[in-house]
mmCIF file of C-alpha atoms in Angstrom:
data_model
loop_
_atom_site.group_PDB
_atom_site.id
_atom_site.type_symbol
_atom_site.label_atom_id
_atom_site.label_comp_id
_atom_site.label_asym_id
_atom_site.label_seq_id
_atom_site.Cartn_x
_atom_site.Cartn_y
_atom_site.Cartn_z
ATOM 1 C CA UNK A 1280 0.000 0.000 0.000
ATOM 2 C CA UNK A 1281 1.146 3.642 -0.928
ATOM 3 C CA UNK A 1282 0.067 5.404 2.405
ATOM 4 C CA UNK A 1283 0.456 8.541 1.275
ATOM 5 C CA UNK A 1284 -1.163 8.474 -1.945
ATOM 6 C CA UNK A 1285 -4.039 6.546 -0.226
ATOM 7 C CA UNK A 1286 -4.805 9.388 2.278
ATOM 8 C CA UNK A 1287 -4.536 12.196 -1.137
ATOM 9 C CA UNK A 1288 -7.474 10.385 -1.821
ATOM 10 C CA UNK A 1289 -9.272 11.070 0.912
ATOM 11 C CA UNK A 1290 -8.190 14.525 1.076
ATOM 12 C CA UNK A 1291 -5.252 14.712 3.817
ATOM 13 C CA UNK A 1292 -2.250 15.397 2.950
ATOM 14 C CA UNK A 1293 0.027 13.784 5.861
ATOM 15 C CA UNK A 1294 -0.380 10.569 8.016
ATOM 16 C CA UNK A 1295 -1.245 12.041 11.450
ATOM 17 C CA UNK A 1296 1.582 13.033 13.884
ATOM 18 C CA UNK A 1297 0.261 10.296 16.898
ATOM 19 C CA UNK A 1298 -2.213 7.715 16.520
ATOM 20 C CA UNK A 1299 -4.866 9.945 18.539
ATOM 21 C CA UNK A 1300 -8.824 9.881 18.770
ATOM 22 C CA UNK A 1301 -8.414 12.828 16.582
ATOM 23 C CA UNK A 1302 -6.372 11.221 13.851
ATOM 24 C CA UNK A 1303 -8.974 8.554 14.149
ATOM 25 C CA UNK A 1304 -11.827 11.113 13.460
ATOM 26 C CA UNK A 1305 -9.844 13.103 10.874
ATOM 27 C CA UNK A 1306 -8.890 9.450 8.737
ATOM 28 C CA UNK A 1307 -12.850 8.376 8.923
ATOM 29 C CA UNK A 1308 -14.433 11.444 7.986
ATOM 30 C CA UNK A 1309 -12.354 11.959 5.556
ATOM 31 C CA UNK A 1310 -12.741 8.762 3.982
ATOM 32 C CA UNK A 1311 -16.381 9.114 4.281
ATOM 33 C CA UNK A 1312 -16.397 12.168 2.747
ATOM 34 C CA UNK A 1313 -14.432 11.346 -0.377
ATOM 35 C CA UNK A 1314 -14.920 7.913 -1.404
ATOM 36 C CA UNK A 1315 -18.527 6.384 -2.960
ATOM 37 C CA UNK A 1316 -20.567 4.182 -1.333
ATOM 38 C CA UNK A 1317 -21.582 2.363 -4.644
ATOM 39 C CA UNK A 1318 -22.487 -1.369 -5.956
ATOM 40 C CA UNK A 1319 -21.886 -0.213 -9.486
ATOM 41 C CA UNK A 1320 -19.378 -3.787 -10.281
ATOM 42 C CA UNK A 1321 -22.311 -5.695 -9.453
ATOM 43 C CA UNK A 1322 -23.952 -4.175 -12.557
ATOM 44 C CA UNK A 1323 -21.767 -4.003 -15.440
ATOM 45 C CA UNK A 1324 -20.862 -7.494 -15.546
ATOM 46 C CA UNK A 1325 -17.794 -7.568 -12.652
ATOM 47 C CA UNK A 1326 -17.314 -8.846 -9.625
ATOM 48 C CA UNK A 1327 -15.987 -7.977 -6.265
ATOM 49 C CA UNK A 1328 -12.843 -8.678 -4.782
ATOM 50 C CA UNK A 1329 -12.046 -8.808 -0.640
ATOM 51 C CA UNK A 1330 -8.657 -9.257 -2.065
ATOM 52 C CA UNK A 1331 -6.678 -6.170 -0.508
ATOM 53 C CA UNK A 1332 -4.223 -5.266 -3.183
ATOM 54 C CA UNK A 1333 -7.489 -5.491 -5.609
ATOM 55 C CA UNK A 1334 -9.582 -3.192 -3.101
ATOM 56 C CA UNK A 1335 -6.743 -0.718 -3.209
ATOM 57 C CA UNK A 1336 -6.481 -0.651 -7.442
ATOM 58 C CA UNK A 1337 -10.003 0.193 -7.671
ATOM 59 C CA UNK A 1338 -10.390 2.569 -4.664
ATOM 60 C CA UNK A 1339 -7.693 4.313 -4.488
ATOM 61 C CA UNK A 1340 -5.758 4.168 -8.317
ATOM 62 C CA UNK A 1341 -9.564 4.143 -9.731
ATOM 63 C CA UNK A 1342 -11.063 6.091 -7.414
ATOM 64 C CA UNK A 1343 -14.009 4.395 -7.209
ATOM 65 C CA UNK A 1344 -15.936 3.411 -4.122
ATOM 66 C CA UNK A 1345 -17.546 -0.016 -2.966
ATOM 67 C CA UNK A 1346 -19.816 -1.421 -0.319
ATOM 68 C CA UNK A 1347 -18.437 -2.540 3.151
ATOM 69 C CA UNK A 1348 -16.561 -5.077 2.090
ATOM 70 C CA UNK A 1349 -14.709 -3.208 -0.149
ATOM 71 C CA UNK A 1350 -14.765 0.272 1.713
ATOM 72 C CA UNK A 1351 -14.157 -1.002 5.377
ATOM 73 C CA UNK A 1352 -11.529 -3.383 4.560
ATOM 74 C CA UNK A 1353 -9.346 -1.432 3.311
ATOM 75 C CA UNK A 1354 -10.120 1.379 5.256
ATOM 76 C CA UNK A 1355 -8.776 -1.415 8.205
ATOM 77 C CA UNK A 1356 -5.968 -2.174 6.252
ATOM 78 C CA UNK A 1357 -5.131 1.504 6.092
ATOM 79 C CA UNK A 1358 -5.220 2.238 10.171
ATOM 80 C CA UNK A 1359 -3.225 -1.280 11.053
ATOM 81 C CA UNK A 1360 -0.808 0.184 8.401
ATOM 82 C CA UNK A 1361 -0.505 3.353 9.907
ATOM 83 C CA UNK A 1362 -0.358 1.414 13.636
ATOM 84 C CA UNK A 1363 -3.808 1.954 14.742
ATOM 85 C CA UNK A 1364 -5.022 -1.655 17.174
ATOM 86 C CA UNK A 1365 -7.972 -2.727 14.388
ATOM 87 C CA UNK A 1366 -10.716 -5.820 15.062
ATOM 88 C CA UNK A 1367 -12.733 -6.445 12.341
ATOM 89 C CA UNK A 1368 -16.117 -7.616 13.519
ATOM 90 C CA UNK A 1369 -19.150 -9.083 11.992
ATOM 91 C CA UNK A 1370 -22.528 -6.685 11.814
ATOM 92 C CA UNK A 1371 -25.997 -8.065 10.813
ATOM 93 C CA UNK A 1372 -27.676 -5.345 9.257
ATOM 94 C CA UNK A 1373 -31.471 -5.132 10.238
ATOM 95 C CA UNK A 1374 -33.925 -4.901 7.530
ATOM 96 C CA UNK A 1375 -36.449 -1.738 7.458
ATOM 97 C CA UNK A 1376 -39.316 -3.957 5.944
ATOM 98 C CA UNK A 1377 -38.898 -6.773 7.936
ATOM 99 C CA UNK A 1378 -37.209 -5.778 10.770
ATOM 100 C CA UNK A 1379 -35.685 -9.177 11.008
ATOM 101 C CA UNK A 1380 -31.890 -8.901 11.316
ATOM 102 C CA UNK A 1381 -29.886 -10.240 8.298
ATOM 103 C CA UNK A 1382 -27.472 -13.324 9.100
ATOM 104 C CA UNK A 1383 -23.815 -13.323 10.707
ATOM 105 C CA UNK A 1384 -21.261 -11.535 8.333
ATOM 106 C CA UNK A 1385 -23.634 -9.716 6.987
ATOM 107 C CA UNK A 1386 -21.722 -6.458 7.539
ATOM 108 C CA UNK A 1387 -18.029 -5.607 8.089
ATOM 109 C CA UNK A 1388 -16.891 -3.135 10.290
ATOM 110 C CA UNK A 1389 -14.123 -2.363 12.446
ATOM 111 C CA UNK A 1390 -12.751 -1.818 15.689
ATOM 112 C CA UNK A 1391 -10.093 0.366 17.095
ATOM 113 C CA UNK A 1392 -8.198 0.229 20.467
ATOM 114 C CA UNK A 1393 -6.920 3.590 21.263
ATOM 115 C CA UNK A 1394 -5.570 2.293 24.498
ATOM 116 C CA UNK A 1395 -5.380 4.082 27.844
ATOM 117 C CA UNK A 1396 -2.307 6.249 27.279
ATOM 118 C CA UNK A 1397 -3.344 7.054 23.838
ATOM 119 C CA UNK A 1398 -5.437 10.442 23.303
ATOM 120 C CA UNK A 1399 -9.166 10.047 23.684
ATOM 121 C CA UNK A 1400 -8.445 6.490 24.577
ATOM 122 C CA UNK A 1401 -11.167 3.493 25.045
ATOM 123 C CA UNK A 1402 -12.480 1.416 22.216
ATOM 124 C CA UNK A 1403 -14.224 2.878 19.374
ATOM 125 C CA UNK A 1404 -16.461 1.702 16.375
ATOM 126 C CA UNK A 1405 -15.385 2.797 12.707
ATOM 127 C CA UNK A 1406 -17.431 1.854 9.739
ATOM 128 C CA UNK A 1407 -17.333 3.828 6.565
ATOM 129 C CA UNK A 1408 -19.083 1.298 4.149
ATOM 130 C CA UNK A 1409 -23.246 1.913 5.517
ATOM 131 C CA UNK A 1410 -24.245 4.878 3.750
ATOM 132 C CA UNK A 1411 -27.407 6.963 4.962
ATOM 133 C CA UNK A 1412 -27.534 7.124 8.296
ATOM 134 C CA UNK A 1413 -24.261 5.975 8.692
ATOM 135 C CA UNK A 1414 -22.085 8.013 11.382
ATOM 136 C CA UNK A 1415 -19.163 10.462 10.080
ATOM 137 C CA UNK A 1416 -17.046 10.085 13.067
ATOM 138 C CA UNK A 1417 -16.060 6.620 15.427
ATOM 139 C CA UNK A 1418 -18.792 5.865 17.860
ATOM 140 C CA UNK A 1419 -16.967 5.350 21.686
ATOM 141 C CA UNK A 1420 -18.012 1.849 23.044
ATOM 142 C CA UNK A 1421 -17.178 2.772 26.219
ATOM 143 C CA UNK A 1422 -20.579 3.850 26.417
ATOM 144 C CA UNK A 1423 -21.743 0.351 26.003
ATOM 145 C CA UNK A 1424 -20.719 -0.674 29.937
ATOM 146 C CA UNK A 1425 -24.844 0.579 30.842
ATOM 147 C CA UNK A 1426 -27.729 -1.783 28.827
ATOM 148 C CA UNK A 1427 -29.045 1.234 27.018
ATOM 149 C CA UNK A 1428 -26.251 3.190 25.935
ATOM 150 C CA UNK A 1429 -25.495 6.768 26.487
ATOM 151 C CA UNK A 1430 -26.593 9.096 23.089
ATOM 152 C CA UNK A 1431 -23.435 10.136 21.052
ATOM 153 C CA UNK A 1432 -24.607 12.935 18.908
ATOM 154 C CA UNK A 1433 -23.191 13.807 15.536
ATOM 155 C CA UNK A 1434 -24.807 16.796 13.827
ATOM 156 C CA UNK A 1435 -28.746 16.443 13.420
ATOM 157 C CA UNK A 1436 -28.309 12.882 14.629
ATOM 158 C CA UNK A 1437 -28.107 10.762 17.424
ATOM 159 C CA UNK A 1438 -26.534 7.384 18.143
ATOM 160 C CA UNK A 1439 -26.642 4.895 20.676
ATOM 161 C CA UNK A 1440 -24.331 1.486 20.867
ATOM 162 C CA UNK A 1441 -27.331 -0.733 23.316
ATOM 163 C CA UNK A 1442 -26.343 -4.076 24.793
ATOM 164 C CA UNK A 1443 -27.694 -7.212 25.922
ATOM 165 C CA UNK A 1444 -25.540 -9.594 26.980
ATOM 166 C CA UNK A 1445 -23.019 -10.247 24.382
ATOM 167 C CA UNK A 1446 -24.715 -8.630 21.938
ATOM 168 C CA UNK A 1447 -24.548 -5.014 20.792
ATOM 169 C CA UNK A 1448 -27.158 -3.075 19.121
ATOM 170 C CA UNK A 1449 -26.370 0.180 16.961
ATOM 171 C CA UNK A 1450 -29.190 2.538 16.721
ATOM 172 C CA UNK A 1451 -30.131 6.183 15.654
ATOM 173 C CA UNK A 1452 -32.734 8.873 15.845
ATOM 174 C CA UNK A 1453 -33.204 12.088 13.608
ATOM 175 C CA UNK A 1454 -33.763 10.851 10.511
ATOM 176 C CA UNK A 1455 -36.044 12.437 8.763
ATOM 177 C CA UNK A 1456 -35.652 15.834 10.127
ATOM 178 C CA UNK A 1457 -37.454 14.674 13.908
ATOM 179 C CA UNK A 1458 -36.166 16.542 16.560
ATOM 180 C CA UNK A 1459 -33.535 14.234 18.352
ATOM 181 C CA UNK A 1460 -34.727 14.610 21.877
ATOM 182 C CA UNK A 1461 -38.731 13.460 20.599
ATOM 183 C CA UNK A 1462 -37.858 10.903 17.804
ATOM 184 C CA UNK A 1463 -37.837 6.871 18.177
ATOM 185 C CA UNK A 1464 -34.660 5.162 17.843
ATOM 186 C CA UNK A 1465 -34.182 3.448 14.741
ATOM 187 C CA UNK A 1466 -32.035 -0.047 14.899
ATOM 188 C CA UNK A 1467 -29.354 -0.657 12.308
ATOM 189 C CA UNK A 1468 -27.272 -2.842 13.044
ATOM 190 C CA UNK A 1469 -26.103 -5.547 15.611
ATOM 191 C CA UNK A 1470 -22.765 -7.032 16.614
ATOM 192 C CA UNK A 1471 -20.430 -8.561 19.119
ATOM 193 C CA UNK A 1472 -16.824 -7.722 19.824
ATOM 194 C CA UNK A 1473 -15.525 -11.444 18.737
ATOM 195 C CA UNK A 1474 -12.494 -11.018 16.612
ATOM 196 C CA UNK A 1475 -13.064 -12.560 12.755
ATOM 197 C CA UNK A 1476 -11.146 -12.381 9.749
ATOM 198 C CA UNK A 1477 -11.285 -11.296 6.508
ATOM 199 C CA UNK A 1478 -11.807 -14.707 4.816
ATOM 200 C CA UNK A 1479 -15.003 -14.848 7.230
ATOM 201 C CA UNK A 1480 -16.811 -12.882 4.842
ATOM 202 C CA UNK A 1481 -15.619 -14.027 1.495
ATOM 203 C CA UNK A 1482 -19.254 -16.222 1.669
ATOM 204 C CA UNK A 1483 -21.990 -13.386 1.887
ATOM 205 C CA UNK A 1484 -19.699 -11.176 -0.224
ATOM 206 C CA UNK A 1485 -20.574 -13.807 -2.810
ATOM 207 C CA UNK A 1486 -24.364 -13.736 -1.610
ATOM 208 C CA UNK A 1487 -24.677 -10.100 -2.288
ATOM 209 C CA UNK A 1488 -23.529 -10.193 -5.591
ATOM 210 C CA UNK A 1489 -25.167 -13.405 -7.068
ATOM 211 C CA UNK A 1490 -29.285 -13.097 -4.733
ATOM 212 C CA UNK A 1491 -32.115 -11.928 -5.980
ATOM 213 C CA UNK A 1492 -32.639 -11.485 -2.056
ATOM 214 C CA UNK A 1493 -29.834 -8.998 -1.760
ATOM 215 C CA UNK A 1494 -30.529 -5.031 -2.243
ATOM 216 C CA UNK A 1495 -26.962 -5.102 -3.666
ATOM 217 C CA UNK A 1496 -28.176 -7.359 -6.125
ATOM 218 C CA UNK A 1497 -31.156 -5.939 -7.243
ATOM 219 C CA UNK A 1498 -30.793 -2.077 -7.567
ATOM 220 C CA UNK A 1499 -27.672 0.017 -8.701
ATOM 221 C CA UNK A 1500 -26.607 2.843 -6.304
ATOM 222 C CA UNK A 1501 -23.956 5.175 -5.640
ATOM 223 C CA UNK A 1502 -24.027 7.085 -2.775
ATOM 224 C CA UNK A 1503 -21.724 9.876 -0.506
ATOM 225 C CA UNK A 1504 -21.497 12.694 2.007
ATOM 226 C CA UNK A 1505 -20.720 15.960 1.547
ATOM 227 C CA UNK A 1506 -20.117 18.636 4.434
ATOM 228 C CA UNK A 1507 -23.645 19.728 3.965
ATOM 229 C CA UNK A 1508 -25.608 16.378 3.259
ATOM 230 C CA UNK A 1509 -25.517 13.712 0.834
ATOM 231 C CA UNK A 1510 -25.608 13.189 -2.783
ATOM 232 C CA UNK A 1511 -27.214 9.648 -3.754
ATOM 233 C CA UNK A 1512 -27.845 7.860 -7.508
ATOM 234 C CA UNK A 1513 -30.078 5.092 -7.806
ATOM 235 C CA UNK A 1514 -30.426 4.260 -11.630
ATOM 236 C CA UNK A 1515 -31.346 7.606 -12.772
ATOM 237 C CA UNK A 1516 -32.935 8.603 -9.412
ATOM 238 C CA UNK A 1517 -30.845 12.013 -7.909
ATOM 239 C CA UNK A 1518 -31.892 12.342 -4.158
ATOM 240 C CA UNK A 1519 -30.280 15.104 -2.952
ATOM 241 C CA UNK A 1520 -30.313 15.583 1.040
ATOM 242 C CA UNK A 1521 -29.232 18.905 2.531
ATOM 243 C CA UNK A 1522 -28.793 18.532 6.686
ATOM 244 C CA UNK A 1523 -30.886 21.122 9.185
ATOM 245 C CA UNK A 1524 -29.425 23.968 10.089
ATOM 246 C CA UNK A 1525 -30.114 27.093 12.470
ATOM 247 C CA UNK A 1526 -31.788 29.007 9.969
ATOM 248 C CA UNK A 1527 -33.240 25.502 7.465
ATOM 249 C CA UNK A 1528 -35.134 22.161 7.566
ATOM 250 C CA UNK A 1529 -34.099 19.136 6.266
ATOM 251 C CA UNK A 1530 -34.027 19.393 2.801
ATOM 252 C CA UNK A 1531 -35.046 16.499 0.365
ATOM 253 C CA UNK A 1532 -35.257 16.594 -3.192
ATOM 254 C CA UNK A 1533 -35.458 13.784 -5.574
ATOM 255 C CA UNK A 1534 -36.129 13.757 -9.803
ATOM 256 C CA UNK A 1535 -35.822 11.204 -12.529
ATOM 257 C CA UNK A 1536 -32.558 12.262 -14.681
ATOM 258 C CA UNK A 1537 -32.794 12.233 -18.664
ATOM 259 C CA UNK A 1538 -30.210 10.738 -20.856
ATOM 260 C CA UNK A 1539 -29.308 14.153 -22.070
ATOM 261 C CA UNK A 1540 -28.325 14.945 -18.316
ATOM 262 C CA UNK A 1541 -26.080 12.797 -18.080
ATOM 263 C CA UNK A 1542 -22.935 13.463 -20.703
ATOM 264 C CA UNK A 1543 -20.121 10.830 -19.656
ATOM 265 C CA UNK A 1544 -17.339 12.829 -21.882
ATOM 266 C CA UNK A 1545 -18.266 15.582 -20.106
ATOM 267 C CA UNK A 1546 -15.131 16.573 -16.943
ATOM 268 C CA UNK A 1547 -16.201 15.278 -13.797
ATOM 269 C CA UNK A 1548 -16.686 18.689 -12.012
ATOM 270 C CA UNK A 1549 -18.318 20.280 -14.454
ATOM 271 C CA UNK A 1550 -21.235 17.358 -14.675
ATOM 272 C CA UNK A 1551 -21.558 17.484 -10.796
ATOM 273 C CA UNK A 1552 -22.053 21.125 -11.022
ATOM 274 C CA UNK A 1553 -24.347 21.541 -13.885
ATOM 275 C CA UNK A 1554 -26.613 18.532 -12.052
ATOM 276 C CA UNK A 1555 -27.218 19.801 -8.640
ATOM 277 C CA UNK A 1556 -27.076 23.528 -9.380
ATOM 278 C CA UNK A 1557 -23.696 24.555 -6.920
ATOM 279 C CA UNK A 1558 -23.938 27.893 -7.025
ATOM 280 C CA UNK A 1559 -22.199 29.715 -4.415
ATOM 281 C CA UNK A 1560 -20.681 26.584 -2.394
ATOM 282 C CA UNK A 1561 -17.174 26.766 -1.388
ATOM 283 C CA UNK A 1562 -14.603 24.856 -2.579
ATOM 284 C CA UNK A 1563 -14.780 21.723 -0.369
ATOM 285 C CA UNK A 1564 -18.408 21.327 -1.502
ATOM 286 C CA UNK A 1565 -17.042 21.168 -4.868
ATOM 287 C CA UNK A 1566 -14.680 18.761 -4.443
ATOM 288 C CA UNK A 1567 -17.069 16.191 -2.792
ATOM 289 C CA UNK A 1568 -19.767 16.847 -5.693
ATOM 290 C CA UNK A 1569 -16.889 16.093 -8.644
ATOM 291 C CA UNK A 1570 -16.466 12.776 -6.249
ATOM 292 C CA UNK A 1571 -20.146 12.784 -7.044
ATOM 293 C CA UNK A 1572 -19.911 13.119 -10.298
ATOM 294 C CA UNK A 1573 -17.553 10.148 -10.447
ATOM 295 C CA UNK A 1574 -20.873 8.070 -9.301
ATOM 296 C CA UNK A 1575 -22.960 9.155 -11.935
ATOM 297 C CA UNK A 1576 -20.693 8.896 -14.625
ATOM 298 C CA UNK A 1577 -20.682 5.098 -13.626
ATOM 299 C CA UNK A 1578 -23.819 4.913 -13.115
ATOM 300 C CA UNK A 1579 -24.675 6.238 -16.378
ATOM 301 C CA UNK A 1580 -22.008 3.842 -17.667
ATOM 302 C CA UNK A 1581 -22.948 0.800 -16.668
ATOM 303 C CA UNK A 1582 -26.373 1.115 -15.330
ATOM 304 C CA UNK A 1583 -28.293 3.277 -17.575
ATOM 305 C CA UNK A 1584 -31.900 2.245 -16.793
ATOM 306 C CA UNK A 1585 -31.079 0.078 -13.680
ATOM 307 C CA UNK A 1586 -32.567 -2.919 -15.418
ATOM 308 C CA UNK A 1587 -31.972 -6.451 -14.440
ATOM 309 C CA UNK A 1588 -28.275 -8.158 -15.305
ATOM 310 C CA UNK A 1589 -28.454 -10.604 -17.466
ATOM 311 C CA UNK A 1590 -28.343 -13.327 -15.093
ATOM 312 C CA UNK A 1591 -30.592 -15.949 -13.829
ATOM 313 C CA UNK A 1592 -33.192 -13.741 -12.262
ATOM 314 C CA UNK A 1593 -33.697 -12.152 -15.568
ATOM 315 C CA UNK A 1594 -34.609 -15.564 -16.893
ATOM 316 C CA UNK A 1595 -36.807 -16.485 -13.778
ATOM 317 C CA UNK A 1596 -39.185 -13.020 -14.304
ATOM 318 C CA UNK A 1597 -39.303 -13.691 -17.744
ATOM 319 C CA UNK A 1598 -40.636 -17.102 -17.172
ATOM 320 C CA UNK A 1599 -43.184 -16.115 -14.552
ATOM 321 C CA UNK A 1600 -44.398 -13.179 -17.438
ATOM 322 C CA UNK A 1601 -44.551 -16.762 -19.838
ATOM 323 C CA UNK A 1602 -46.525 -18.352 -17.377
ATOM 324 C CA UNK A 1603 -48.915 -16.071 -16.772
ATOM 325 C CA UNK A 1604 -49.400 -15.248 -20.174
ATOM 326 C CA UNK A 1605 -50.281 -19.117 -21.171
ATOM 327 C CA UNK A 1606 -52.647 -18.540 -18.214
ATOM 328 C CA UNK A 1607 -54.405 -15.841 -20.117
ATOM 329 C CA UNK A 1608 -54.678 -17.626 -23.117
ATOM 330 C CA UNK A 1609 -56.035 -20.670 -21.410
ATOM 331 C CA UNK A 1610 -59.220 -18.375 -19.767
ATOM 332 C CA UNK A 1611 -59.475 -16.517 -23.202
ATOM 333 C CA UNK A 1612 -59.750 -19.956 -24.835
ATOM 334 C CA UNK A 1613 -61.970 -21.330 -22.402
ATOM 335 C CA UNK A 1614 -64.503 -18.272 -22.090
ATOM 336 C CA UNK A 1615 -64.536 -18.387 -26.274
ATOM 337 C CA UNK A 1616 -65.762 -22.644 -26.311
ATOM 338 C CA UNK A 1617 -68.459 -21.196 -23.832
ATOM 339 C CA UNK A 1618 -70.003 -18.781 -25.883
ATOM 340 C CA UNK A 1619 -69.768 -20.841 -29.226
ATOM 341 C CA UNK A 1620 -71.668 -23.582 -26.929
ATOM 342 C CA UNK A 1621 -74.421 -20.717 -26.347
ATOM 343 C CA UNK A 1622 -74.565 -19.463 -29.855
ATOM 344 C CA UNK A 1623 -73.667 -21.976 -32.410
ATOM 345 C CA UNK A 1624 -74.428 -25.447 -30.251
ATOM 346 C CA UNK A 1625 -73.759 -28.491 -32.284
ATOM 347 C CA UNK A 1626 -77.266 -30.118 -34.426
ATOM 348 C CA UNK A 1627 -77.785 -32.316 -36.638
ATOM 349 C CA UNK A 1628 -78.865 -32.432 -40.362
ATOM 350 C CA UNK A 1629 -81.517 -34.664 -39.855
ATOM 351 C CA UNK A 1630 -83.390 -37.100 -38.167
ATOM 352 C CA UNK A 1631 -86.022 -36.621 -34.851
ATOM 353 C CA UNK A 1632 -83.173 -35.054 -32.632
ATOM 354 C CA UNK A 1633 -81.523 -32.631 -35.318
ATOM 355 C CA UNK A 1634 -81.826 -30.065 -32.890
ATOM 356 C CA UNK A 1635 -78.907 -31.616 -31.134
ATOM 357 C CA UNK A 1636 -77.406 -29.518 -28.075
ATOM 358 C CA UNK A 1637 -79.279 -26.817 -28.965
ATOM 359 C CA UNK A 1638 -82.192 -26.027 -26.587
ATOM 360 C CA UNK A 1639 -82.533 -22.409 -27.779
ATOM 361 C CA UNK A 1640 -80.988 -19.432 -27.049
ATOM 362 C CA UNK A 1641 -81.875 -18.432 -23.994
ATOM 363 C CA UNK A 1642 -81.557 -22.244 -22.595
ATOM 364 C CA UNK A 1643 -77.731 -22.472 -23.933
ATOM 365 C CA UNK A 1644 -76.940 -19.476 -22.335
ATOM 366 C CA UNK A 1645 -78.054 -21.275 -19.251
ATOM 367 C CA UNK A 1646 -76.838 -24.270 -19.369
ATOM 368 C CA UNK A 1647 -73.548 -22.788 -20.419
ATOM 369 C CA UNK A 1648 -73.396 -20.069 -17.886
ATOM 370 C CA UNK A 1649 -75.990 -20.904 -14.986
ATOM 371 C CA UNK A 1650 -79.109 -19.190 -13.698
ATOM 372 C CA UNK A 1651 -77.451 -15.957 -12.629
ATOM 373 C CA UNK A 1652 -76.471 -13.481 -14.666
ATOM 374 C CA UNK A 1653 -73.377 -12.111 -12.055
ATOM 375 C CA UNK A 1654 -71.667 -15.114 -12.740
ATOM 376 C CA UNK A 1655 -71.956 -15.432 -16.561
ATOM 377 C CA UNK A 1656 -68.508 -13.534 -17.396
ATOM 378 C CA UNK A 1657 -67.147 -16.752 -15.299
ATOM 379 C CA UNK A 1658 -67.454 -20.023 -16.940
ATOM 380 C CA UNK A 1659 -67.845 -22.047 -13.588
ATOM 381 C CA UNK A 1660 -71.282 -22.514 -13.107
ATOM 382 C CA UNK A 1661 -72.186 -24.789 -15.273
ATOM 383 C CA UNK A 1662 -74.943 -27.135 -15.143
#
């Protein structure tokens, strides 16, 4: 690993002086704040690596982004490289819909020792691979020792760290724009502080990429933070989020994006600031919109209508679209013999019974149909 070119691209310009709680802040947010949170491989036919010299060529040489996997381990690599204590650990992300909690491995993230005669000291929780409402800075999990967890607060948000027994339960309130004090805490994640390795999740890195069950798999997205909110892509979905302040709301604005808006010759910076209308931001909000930019450019590449990959779900919804369409032509079919049998039944040429299966009109239709009319457009009630 280059160190130094690593931490140019995510805006600092030195490795920190002492390995500090404020070096540890400094390294995260900055990460956060400059690399994508994005699942863009998964859709344009490549896969992903937890291979750490391949996490560093796309990250840091292609400055791209990635999901957990990718984004937390090598931001891990990067602090035991600089001499920072790192555990990874094993999250299980809990589901909004369901709110069942996905399986062991689910999530990586890491933890850092600071030690007692290190500044700010303790143990603290990094993760820079969850996206919206992830936290910008490490979370202390000293706070952890009481069942409920003492509220760390990070801008408009709050976050807790709740335990019971040996499990540990991540949760936030805020989102949304609720006033922190009055809002209901929101789980999302769980964990325990057992040590795993990297090869431990080589097995639901694979599930994300290859289930129809998996977000990952399903949708295209390409998220990050600025200093003001966050900037997110899904297909040609621009959700732009703009954080309370003193004097505004929570801001949320979302619209589809034309082909036309999206030029991928076009410089990186100058796409990001056509898109979301920069006027008047400073330069550091430029910077993280041209890392922006970056997303949409591969979105638009490889992703332009966020349509299925050609892969075996494809096949399985377009064989559930066959099915049901046979189905239709079966009732079609069916209804059509029904009404033939009411106006056209079957006689003879001659002889005493050449009125065949015809009893009249008005008889065929009920014999055919039934007694009652509501039922007629349904070929059930046949006599």
């Amino acid at each position: 690993m280059d160190i130094g070119k690593y931490l140019q691209r995510i805006g600092l310009s030195s490795p920190p002086g002492a390995l500090s709680l404020e070096a540890l802040r400094s390294l995260h947010r900055g990460h956060l704040l400059a690399v994508p949170f994005e699942n863009l491989s998964l859709h344009s036919g490549g896969r992903v690596s937890t291979h750490l010299p391949a996490l560093y060529d796309k990250i840091v040489n292609q400055r791209r982004g990635g999901f957990c996997y990718e984004n937390n381990g090598l931001f891990s690599w990067l602090l035991s490289e600089l001499g920072f204590e790192v555990t990874l650990l094993s999250g299980q992300v809990k589901n909004s819909e369901t709110g069942c909690f996905g399986p062991p491995f689910d999530h990586l993230i890491s933890m850092v020792s600071l030690g007692q005669g290190v500044g700010g000291g303790g143990l603290w929780l990094c993760d820079v691979g969850f996206g919206s409402p992830g936290f910008r800075e490490p979370l202390s999990l000293e706070t952890t020792k009481t069942d409920t967890g003492e509220p760390q607060t990070q801008g408009h948000l709050d976050y807790r760290i709740r335990r019971e027994e040996d499990m540990h339960f991540l949760e936030c309130r805020g989102e949304g724009g609720k006033r922190k004090d009055g809002g209901e805490w929101t789980g999302m994640y769980k964990f325990t502080l057992e040590p795993r390795q990297r090869e431990n999740f080589a097995e639901m890195c694979d599930y994300h990429q290859s289930s129809p069950s998996s977000i990952f798999f399903c949708k295209s997205l390409c998220t990050i933070a600025t200093p003001a909110g966050r900037l997110t892509y899904i297909g040609h979905r621009l959700i732009t989020t703009r954080f309370p302040t003193a004097q505004a709301a929570l801001n949320t604005s979302k619209r589809e994006l034309q082909d036309e808006e999206i030029p991928v010759d076009e410089p990186l910076a100058d796409q990001a600031l056509e898109l979301a209308d920069l006027e008047g931001e400073d330069a550091d909000e430029r910077h993280h919109h041209e890392q922006e930019g970056l997303c949409r450019r591969k979105s638009a590449e490889n992703c332009p209508k966020n349509e299925l990959p050609d892969t075996h779900a494809k096949f399985h919804v377009l064989f559930l679209f066959f099915v049901a369409a046979m189905f239709c032509i079966s009732i079609l079919s069916l209804f059509s013999y029904h009404l033939w049998l009411a106006f056209r039944a079957p006689v003879f040429r001659t002889g005493s019974d050449k009125n065949g299966f015809s009893l009249g009109f008005h008889k065929n239709v009920a014999q055919v149909f039934g007694d009652q009319m509501k039922y007629w457009p349904l070929p059930l009630f046949t006599r």
